[in-house]
Coordinates of C-alpha atoms in Angstrom, one line a residue:
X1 CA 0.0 0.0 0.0
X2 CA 1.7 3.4 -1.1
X3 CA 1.1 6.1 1.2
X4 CA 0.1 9.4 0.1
X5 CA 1.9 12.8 1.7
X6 CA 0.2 16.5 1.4
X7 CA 3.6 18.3 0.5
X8 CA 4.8 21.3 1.9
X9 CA 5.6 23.0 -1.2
X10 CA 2.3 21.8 -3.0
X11 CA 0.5 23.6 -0.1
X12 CA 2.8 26.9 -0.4
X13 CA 2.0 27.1 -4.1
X14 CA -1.6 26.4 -3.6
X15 CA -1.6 29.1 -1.1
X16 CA 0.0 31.6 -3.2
X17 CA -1.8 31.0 -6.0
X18 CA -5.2 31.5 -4.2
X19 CA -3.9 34.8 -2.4
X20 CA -3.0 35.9 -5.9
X21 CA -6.3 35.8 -7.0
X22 CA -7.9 37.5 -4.1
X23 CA -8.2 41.6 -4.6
X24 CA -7.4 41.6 -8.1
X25 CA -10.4 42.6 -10.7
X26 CA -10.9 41.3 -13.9
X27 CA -12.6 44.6 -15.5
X28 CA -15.1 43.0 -16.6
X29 CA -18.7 45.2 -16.9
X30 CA -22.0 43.8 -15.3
X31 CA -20.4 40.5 -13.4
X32 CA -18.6 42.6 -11.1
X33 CA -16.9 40.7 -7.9
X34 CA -18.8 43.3 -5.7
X35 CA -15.3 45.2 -5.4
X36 CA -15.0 48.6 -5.9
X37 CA -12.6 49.8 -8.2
X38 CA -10.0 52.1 -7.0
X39 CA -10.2 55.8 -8.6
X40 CA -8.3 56.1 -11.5
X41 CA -5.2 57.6 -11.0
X42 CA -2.9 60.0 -13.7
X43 CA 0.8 59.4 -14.3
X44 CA 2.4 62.9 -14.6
X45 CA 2.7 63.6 -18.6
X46 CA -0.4 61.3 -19.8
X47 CA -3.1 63.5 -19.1
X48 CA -4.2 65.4 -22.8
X49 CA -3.8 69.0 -22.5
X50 CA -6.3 71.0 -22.2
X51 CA -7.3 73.1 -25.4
X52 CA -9.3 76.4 -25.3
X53 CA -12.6 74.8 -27.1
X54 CA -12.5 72.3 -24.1
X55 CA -14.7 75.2 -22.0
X56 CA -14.0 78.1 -19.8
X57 CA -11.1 77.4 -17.0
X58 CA -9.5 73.9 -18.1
X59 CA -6.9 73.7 -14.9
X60 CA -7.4 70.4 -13.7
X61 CA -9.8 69.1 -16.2
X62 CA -9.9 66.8 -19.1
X63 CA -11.5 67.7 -22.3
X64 CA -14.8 65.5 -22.7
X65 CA -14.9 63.7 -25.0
X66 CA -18.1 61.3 -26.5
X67 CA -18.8 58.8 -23.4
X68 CA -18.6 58.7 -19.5
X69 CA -18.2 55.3 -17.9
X70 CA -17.5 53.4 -14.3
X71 CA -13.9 54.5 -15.3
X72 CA -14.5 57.9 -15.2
X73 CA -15.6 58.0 -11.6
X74 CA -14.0 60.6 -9.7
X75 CA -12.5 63.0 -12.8
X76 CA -13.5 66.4 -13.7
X77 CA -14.4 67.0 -17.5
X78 CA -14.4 70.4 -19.2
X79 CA -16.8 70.8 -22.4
X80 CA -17.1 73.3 -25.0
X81 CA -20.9 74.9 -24.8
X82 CA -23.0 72.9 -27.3
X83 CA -21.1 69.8 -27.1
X84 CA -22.4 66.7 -26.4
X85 CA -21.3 63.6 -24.7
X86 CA -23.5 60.4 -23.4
X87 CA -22.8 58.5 -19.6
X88 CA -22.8 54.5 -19.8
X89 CA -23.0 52.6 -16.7
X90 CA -22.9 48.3 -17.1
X91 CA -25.1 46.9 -14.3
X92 CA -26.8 44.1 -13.6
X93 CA -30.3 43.2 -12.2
X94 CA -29.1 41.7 -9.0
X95 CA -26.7 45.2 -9.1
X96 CA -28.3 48.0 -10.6
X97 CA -27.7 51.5 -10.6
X98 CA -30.0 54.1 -10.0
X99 CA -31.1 56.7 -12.2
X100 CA -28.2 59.4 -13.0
X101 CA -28.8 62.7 -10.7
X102 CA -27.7 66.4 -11.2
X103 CA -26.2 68.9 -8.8
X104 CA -25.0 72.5 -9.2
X105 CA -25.4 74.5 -12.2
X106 CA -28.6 71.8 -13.6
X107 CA -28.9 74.2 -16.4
X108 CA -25.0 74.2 -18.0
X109 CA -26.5 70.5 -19.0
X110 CA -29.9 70.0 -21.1
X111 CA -30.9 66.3 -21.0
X112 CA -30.9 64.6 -24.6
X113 CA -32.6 61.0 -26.0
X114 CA -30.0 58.5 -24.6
X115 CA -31.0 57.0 -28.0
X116 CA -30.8 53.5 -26.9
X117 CA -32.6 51.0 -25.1
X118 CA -31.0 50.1 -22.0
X119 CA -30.4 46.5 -20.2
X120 CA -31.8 46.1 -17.0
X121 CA -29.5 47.2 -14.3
X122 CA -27.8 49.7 -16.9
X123 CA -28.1 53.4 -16.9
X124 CA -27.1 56.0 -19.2
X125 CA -27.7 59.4 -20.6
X126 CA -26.8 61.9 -22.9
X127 CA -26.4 65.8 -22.7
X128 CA -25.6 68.6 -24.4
X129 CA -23.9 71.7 -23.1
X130 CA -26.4 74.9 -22.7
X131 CA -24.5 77.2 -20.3
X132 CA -21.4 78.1 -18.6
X133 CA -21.3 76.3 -15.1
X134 CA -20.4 73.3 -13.1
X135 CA -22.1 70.0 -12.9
X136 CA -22.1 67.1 -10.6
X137 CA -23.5 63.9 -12.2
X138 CA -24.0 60.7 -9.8
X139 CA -25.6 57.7 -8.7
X140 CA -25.1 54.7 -6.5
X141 CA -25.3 50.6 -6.8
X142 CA -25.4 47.9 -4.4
X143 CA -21.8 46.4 -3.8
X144 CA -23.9 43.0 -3.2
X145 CA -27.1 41.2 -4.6
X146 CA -29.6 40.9 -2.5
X147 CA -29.6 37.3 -1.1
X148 CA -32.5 35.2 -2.5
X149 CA -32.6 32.7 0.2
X150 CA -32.3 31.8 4.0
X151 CA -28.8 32.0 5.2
X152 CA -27.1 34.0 2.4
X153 CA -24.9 36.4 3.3
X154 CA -25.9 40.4 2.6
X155 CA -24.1 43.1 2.7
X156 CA -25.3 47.1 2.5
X157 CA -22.6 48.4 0.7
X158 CA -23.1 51.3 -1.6
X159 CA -20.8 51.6 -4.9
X160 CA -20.6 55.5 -6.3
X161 CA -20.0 56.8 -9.2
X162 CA -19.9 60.8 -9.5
X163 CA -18.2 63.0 -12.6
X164 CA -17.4 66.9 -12.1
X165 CA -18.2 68.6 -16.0
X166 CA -17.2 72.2 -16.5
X167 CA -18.9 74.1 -19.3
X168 CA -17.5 77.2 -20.7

């Protein structure tokens, strides 16, 4: 009879391997771990500059350009009155994200047709720059799905997502 040994080494690899896969984040749109993604961050020299048709006072702002998404979270846009851009968000139905809010100057942004229909869970819209001013865009989504049965585990996390967009 040949007896079988748990080795040492097979146990440190296992254990390294696992611990290499905890924390990290695929990326990967509506099947989100229930992580939050930490803000962007921008290495000196890779940021575009700012150009004068990118709106009023462009110090520490990125010209806008078409789309918004989870990425985005956190950065302050600057837009040239009468352009347009459109906010994606990827949800799910077990995580979905509210409807997109505005705070500040509400009237430097005139809501347009999104044009598409969304899934459930995603949300989205599209505006068009009417005035000088500053805008706050946000909304929230559960870190967690709600649990579906007895004994699942909850949790009452909130996930934000909130852009700054400067029109001048």
């Amino acid at each position: 009879m040949r007896r079988t040994t748990f080795h040492r080494a097979t146990l440190a690899a296992a254990t390294l391997l696992l611990l290499a896969g905890c924390g990290s984040q695929s990326g990967g749109g509506d099947k989100g771990s229930g992580a939050v993604s930490p803000k962007p961050t921008q290495t000196p020299g890779t940021t575009p500059a700012p150009t004068p048709s990118a709106g009023g006072s462009s110090a520490g702002c990125t010209p806008l350009t078409a789309e918004l998404t989870a990425a985005d979270s956190g950065r302050t846009f600057c837009l040239a009155q009468d352009g347009t851009f459109r906010v994606t968000l990827t949800g799910s139905e077990q995580r979905p994200w509210k409807k997109i809010g505005t705070a500040g100057d509400t009237a430097a942004l005139k809501p347009m047709n999104y044009g598409i229909m969304l899934r459930g869970g995603d949300a989205g819209a599209a505006y068009q720059a009417a005035a000088a001013g500053t805008v706050t865009l946000s909304t929230t989504r559960p870190l967690c799905a709600e649990p579906t049965g007895s004994g699942q585990v909850s949790c009452k996390g909130i996930q934000e997502w909130q852009v700054t967009v400067r029109v001048g």
